[in-house]
């Protein structure tokens, strides 16, 4: 089943005629489609491997990402599964992929323009090393961002070079290996193209370049028309060099009449190159961490930030009890947390952050917390919260336990920026009044109101209770530490008043909970009404609609399971400030980003890192998700809703809609803080639904631009240029920068900014020499006007600290001493028999072997000490498990593979005709007109019960050869050519070395098909891949 799904996804990528090497938003299929199809196939393969290792089948019920996630998380766990994290991970990769066309538009290496092959490969090699280092330290977001960028670079090679014009149908693997040469590159003074005045020549590459197999790429000039004499241009309206002889261009970014065949082949090879790169990362990371990087995890994350001062003993005990309850009660369900995070804080210390997927380790860590110190009020609460926000996955629920105000109140703007950037929800559980016996030490310390501000900004709760009441208040944590959590409605009123709030509950919602928080000792009153008109008030602890519990300033209403779908209302009365929140569990949800258009050779959309710009329409990119994927939802309305004032819903226009991604343009943006409201219909149940984002946002006239263009080595200094622009008034703007690792930074404390003119400056950051390679640093720059109104904005950036890599050679494997003579020829009788082999592994003069893991096979793998120069591995298995593959990983992530199969495979791959089609029914007898007619051959390649296909290559023919996944039981191969090319010969090799040959000759009469498969045996049963 999994292979069928993976193949179907890949075939879609290879056959879609509108694929283009352009960024997100450029059409119905783009770099995003190439990347997405490769990611989905590789995720599918990893999910199947994990499922097989766990002893259960991997059987997605459909092809949507939601169904893929549900199947991947296993059939035994009960509960709802949300695809939101997977979608969000994909979006992060897509966005970074597209940003290469904005941030590095004039950088030749980032696009393999201007024959910059060595420099382009260096970007890929550096990126691969960074990704592997990030994954080792579980910095998955940083890994995803780098992955998106280097996939763009890699894919552009096939569109911008002449690789496919040279007849290549396989990826250029040397681009992933710095230890292998880049040979036969055209010299700088060697002409490569003929003149093409029309700009629409099918292939302007010079004949001698093609004959000599010289590698070249087009020169690109956005600001200059200069290029070496005789060199190819990139081409297109933005390329000034394309008007210089030789004119035209060789890019295959977009399909046109003159290059559609080459474009399709470039897409095909770029897709397989992307799969090759992803496989290298997967092998280095292992399947489980690869899937974690891709957001394939249960959506629940438990993240506690706990004050450990002397007065917190009761709070710590309750937190400990709560962690145990969450772990023990949710084990084996989809609500079981995928990750546990703990950040203690005190004064003068905070951290370190503990992050683990092991529930027993979390129990041990929380049990080791003990209260100490204290004596005054302020603590480093916001420093601890900063660690949690930068360390936890995006959209996490974070719970802060404290009885003190924040000493580090200067971080409040940074925390607000991180909340908006990560879209995480922060709930504060505050015991006492923040004073009591502890003495206030700093007049600059914050108050509990600061916590309430941050909770409201994030969509969380600010719960004030006594220490005795705390055990009753923690139900909110049990409610929200769950999978598929969605927000239906959230509002705040200050000052309070009487107001009725309508909201829609749909059929898919379960475990619906309503929270009302008010001022201490001023509990709001409410009347809840269902669609049938049945009411319940706060005085009815158990009523027809649900159960009500009041503790401290929190009222929690849990609706009965038999709730009615439709329009509900809640009327709230209070003269004091209050908040209202309605949540539930459902697979219907959405993720979003504010975006902005960018121009250039490949225009697209980029995520706004900060607050959107005031005085202009706001653009939103949304991805919607349902049980059966986005096609099961009909989106009717998307609006911006103010949270803390009378409702203003800004009307919006959906300008693009494809595969669940929606581009929304909002003309009028509210002045205050707002959230996103989405309404629509679930086509599965015909039920109306509404969902709301939790993170509040507002607009600004200030704009900050900054791009991290490289990694930084430990002990070295990175210079980060940034610029500030305002559409407001001239003036002085204060600058505050913070990073979550407290690395030393130098930057100007203020800048004078003139309206409409960018003011440029630099920030330098220096990680200590002892910083571990793969460390991810989150850097926040806040800018605030000194004038009345204090307009402000921020930018959140990530940079990776990576040691310089000098080891590019993978560990080597030599298989010997294979003992399989006892295995019977009849595999059905394999049960009582075993086979084994031995392999020597070495990293020669490299960094040394760090890990060895079994990738394929059900046998037992043992090995000697990894610190030895020569590691001996032994593998033993039942004769029923006839293939083994294990991976040897060195300390910088280079991957070596050992493969051996005892499958008695002597038969070559087989060709089976699927379709033969000729324009007009036959080719013309007069070959003068042969280019005006085309023919297509489609065959299926199989290896029967053999070792499986290893490669396909075109040996003769001037057409385009495209094929689907080699991992599938059936590989579809299509060949397209003009009637001038009447012969095709392509070969398929299986993993045992047997070669099958598909040969076809078409004559002018378009006579009967002649296909033959030739059997060529090769003794290649043992291979080091």
mmCIF file of C-alpha atoms in Angstrom, residues 579-775:
data_model
loop_
_atom_site.group_PDB
_atom_site.id
_atom_site.type_symbol
_atom_site.label_atom_id
_atom_site.label_comp_id
_atom_site.label_asym_id
_atom_site.label_seq_id
_atom_site.Cartn_x
_atom_site.Cartn_y
_atom_site.Cartn_z
ATOM 1 C CA UNK A 579 -11.392 36.626 28.803
ATOM 2 C CA UNK A 580 -13.415 33.948 27.024
ATOM 3 C CA UNK A 581 -12.042 30.922 25.195
ATOM 4 C CA UNK A 582 -13.783 27.944 23.534
ATOM 5 C CA UNK A 583 -11.661 24.920 22.566
ATOM 6 C CA UNK A 584 -12.164 21.337 21.421
ATOM 7 C CA UNK A 585 -10.548 18.430 19.631
ATOM 8 C CA UNK A 586 -10.946 18.179 15.860
ATOM 9 C CA UNK A 587 -8.935 17.342 12.774
ATOM 10 C CA UNK A 588 -10.414 20.411 11.057
ATOM 11 C CA UNK A 589 -7.901 23.195 11.548
ATOM 12 C CA UNK A 590 -5.667 25.643 9.712
ATOM 13 C CA UNK A 591 -2.180 27.122 9.828
ATOM 14 C CA UNK A 592 -1.250 30.521 8.485
ATOM 15 C CA UNK A 593 1.452 33.100 7.826
ATOM 16 C CA UNK A 594 1.333 36.748 6.918
ATOM 17 C CA UNK A 595 3.182 37.091 3.620
ATOM 18 C CA UNK A 596 4.339 39.768 1.224
ATOM 19 C CA UNK A 597 4.909 39.702 -2.519
ATOM 20 C CA UNK A 598 8.400 40.015 -3.919
ATOM 21 C CA UNK A 599 9.438 40.722 -7.491
ATOM 22 C CA UNK A 600 12.405 39.612 -9.590
ATOM 23 C CA UNK A 601 13.133 36.934 -12.189
ATOM 24 C CA UNK A 602 10.992 34.536 -10.167
ATOM 25 C CA UNK A 603 8.433 36.523 -8.146
ATOM 26 C CA UNK A 604 6.627 34.913 -5.261
ATOM 27 C CA UNK A 605 5.620 35.324 -1.619
ATOM 28 C CA UNK A 606 7.739 35.575 1.514
ATOM 29 C CA UNK A 607 6.670 35.215 5.139
ATOM 30 C CA UNK A 608 6.646 38.490 7.075
ATOM 31 C CA UNK A 609 9.017 38.074 10.038
ATOM 32 C CA UNK A 610 7.398 40.647 12.276
ATOM 33 C CA UNK A 611 4.195 42.648 12.223
ATOM 34 C CA UNK A 612 2.547 43.301 8.824
ATOM 35 C CA UNK A 613 2.844 46.776 7.338
ATOM 36 C CA UNK A 614 0.226 49.394 8.168
ATOM 37 C CA UNK A 615 -1.504 51.385 5.451
ATOM 38 C CA UNK A 616 -1.687 48.565 2.923
ATOM 39 C CA UNK A 617 -3.676 45.353 2.397
ATOM 40 C CA UNK A 618 -2.623 42.355 4.442
ATOM 41 C CA UNK A 619 -1.833 39.071 2.691
ATOM 42 C CA UNK A 620 -2.354 35.717 4.369
ATOM 43 C CA UNK A 621 -1.223 32.281 3.216
ATOM 44 C CA UNK A 622 -3.427 29.624 4.824
ATOM 45 C CA UNK A 623 -3.340 25.855 4.731
ATOM 46 C CA UNK A 624 -6.577 24.146 5.764
ATOM 47 C CA UNK A 625 -6.819 20.571 6.984
ATOM 48 C CA UNK A 626 -9.627 18.077 7.407
ATOM 49 C CA UNK A 627 -10.049 14.376 8.114
ATOM 50 C CA UNK A 628 -9.752 13.552 4.420
ATOM 51 C CA UNK A 629 -7.437 16.432 3.538
ATOM 52 C CA UNK A 630 -8.235 19.958 2.316
ATOM 53 C CA UNK A 631 -10.580 18.766 -0.421
ATOM 54 C CA UNK A 632 -13.109 17.762 2.240
ATOM 55 C CA UNK A 633 -13.486 21.412 3.346
ATOM 56 C CA UNK A 634 -15.223 24.337 1.688
ATOM 57 C CA UNK A 635 -13.824 27.644 2.996
ATOM 58 C CA UNK A 636 -16.404 30.415 2.877
ATOM 59 C CA UNK A 637 -14.964 33.237 4.960
ATOM 60 C CA UNK A 638 -11.582 34.375 6.246
ATOM 61 C CA UNK A 639 -11.409 37.532 8.351
ATOM 62 C CA UNK A 640 -9.398 39.503 10.899
ATOM 63 C CA UNK A 641 -11.224 39.925 14.192
ATOM 64 C CA UNK A 642 -10.299 42.279 17.027
ATOM 65 C CA UNK A 643 -10.050 40.450 20.330
ATOM 66 C CA UNK A 644 -10.269 43.141 22.962
ATOM 67 C CA UNK A 645 -12.797 45.583 21.536
ATOM 68 C CA UNK A 646 -16.226 45.512 19.855
ATOM 69 C CA UNK A 647 -16.071 43.143 16.933
ATOM 70 C CA UNK A 648 -14.711 44.341 13.606
ATOM 71 C CA UNK A 649 -14.467 41.642 10.973
ATOM 72 C CA UNK A 650 -12.515 42.731 7.937
ATOM 73 C CA UNK A 651 -13.833 41.279 4.711
ATOM 74 C CA UNK A 652 -11.339 39.375 2.608
ATOM 75 C CA UNK A 653 -10.874 38.131 -0.936
ATOM 76 C CA UNK A 654 -9.553 34.659 -1.652
ATOM 77 C CA UNK A 655 -7.298 35.286 -4.641
ATOM 78 C CA UNK A 656 -5.670 31.861 -5.016
ATOM 79 C CA UNK A 657 -6.752 28.435 -3.945
ATOM 80 C CA UNK A 658 -4.873 25.211 -4.594
ATOM 81 C CA UNK A 659 -4.507 21.927 -2.717
ATOM 82 C CA UNK A 660 -5.585 23.430 0.562
ATOM 83 C CA UNK A 661 -3.365 26.522 0.284
ATOM 84 C CA UNK A 662 -5.318 29.755 0.236
ATOM 85 C CA UNK A 663 -4.002 33.241 -0.457
ATOM 86 C CA UNK A 664 -6.207 35.824 1.217
ATOM 87 C CA UNK A 665 -6.051 39.581 0.678
ATOM 88 C CA UNK A 666 -7.577 41.804 3.367
ATOM 89 C CA UNK A 667 -8.151 45.416 2.339
ATOM 90 C CA UNK A 668 -8.887 46.974 5.738
ATOM 91 C CA UNK A 669 -6.788 45.802 8.682
ATOM 92 C CA UNK A 670 -7.993 46.572 12.242
ATOM 93 C CA UNK A 671 -5.976 49.144 14.180
ATOM 94 C CA UNK A 672 -5.708 47.075 17.352
ATOM 95 C CA UNK A 673 -4.721 43.495 18.133
ATOM 96 C CA UNK A 674 -6.517 40.956 15.984
ATOM 97 C CA UNK A 675 -6.739 37.241 15.247
ATOM 98 C CA UNK A 676 -7.768 35.194 12.204
ATOM 99 C CA UNK A 677 -11.225 33.680 11.902
ATOM 100 C CA UNK A 678 -11.983 30.943 9.348
ATOM 101 C CA UNK A 679 -15.482 29.701 8.563
ATOM 102 C CA UNK A 680 -16.615 26.995 6.194
ATOM 103 C CA UNK A 681 -18.366 23.679 5.644
ATOM 104 C CA UNK A 682 -17.096 20.171 6.330
ATOM 105 C CA UNK A 683 -18.201 18.336 3.181
ATOM 106 C CA UNK A 684 -17.904 14.989 4.980
ATOM 107 C CA UNK A 685 -20.667 15.848 7.474
ATOM 108 C CA UNK A 686 -22.207 18.940 5.798
ATOM 109 C CA UNK A 687 -21.606 20.694 9.112
ATOM 110 C CA UNK A 688 -20.736 24.402 9.384
ATOM 111 C CA UNK A 689 -17.514 25.096 11.319
ATOM 112 C CA UNK A 690 -15.457 27.988 12.600
ATOM 113 C CA UNK A 691 -11.845 28.083 13.775
ATOM 114 C CA UNK A 692 -9.770 30.907 15.188
ATOM 115 C CA UNK A 693 -6.055 31.516 15.575
ATOM 116 C CA UNK A 694 -4.831 32.134 19.101
ATOM 117 C CA UNK A 695 -1.886 34.490 18.580
ATOM 118 C CA UNK A 696 -2.745 38.173 18.476
ATOM 119 C CA UNK A 697 -1.221 40.348 15.762
ATOM 120 C CA UNK A 698 -1.210 44.037 14.856
ATOM 121 C CA UNK A 699 0.250 46.202 12.086
ATOM 122 C CA UNK A 700 3.175 48.633 12.183
ATOM 123 C CA UNK A 701 4.591 51.453 10.073
ATOM 124 C CA UNK A 702 8.089 50.267 10.945
ATOM 125 C CA UNK A 703 9.779 47.593 8.836
ATOM 126 C CA UNK A 704 12.952 45.646 9.650
ATOM 127 C CA UNK A 705 14.850 43.653 7.030
ATOM 128 C CA UNK A 706 17.587 41.144 7.881
ATOM 129 C CA UNK A 707 18.807 37.921 6.292
ATOM 130 C CA UNK A 708 21.100 35.267 7.780
ATOM 131 C CA UNK A 709 23.187 34.247 4.780
ATOM 132 C CA UNK A 710 25.528 31.678 6.340
ATOM 133 C CA UNK A 711 26.369 29.627 9.389
ATOM 134 C CA UNK A 712 29.007 30.708 11.912
ATOM 135 C CA UNK A 713 31.867 28.683 13.352
ATOM 136 C CA UNK A 714 32.374 28.419 17.126
ATOM 137 C CA UNK A 715 34.617 31.248 18.303
ATOM 138 C CA UNK A 716 34.121 33.259 15.101
ATOM 139 C CA UNK A 717 32.075 36.439 14.658
ATOM 140 C CA UNK A 718 29.136 36.720 12.279
ATOM 141 C CA UNK A 719 28.257 40.164 10.937
ATOM 142 C CA UNK A 720 24.533 40.501 10.324
ATOM 143 C CA UNK A 721 23.428 43.536 8.275
ATOM 144 C CA UNK A 722 19.923 44.873 8.925
ATOM 145 C CA UNK A 723 17.896 47.880 7.846
ATOM 146 C CA UNK A 724 15.007 49.886 9.310
ATOM 147 C CA UNK A 725 12.377 51.736 7.317
ATOM 148 C CA UNK A 726 9.360 53.678 8.530
ATOM 149 C CA UNK A 727 6.310 55.000 6.775
ATOM 150 C CA UNK A 728 5.629 57.151 9.840
ATOM 151 C CA UNK A 729 7.501 60.205 11.009
ATOM 152 C CA UNK A 730 11.244 60.896 11.170
ATOM 153 C CA UNK A 731 12.831 60.223 14.510
ATOM 154 C CA UNK A 732 15.054 58.189 16.771
ATOM 155 C CA UNK A 733 14.362 54.491 17.144
ATOM 156 C CA UNK A 734 15.678 52.456 20.037
ATOM 157 C CA UNK A 735 17.110 49.015 19.236
ATOM 158 C CA UNK A 736 17.124 45.983 21.530
ATOM 159 C CA UNK A 737 18.601 42.649 20.510
ATOM 160 C CA UNK A 738 18.482 39.383 22.451
ATOM 161 C CA UNK A 739 19.479 35.803 21.712
ATOM 162 C CA UNK A 740 18.404 32.719 23.606
ATOM 163 C CA UNK A 741 21.972 31.509 24.179
ATOM 164 C CA UNK A 742 23.216 34.822 25.651
ATOM 165 C CA UNK A 743 26.059 34.944 23.137
ATOM 166 C CA UNK A 744 27.817 38.333 23.145
ATOM 167 C CA UNK A 745 26.500 40.812 20.591
ATOM 168 C CA UNK A 746 27.427 44.315 19.445
ATOM 169 C CA UNK A 747 24.863 46.587 17.827
ATOM 170 C CA UNK A 748 23.800 50.276 17.891
ATOM 171 C CA UNK A 749 21.431 51.124 20.730
ATOM 172 C CA UNK A 750 19.513 53.617 18.564
ATOM 173 C CA UNK A 751 19.306 54.876 14.979
ATOM 174 C CA UNK A 752 17.910 58.006 13.364
ATOM 175 C CA UNK A 753 15.405 56.999 10.683
ATOM 176 C CA UNK A 754 13.907 59.187 7.939
ATOM 177 C CA UNK A 755 10.496 58.297 6.571
ATOM 178 C CA UNK A 756 10.665 56.218 3.401
ATOM 179 C CA UNK A 757 14.463 55.805 3.536
ATOM 180 C CA UNK A 758 16.129 52.602 4.776
ATOM 181 C CA UNK A 759 18.654 53.113 7.566
ATOM 182 C CA UNK A 760 21.322 50.420 7.573
ATOM 183 C CA UNK A 761 23.343 49.024 10.451
ATOM 184 C CA UNK A 762 25.187 45.872 11.515
ATOM 185 C CA UNK A 763 24.879 43.448 14.402
ATOM 186 C CA UNK A 764 27.721 41.127 15.313
ATOM 187 C CA UNK A 765 27.357 37.929 17.322
ATOM 188 C CA UNK A 766 30.144 35.664 18.558
ATOM 189 C CA UNK A 767 29.424 32.138 19.812
ATOM 190 C CA UNK A 768 32.065 30.854 22.274
ATOM 191 C CA UNK A 769 34.683 28.391 20.954
ATOM 192 C CA UNK A 770 33.112 25.614 23.048
ATOM 193 C CA UNK A 771 29.690 25.914 21.373
ATOM 194 C CA UNK A 772 28.573 22.445 20.145
ATOM 195 C CA UNK A 773 28.279 22.094 16.384
ATOM 196 C CA UNK A 774 24.626 22.189 15.362
ATOM 197 C CA UNK A 775 23.587 24.725 18.009
#
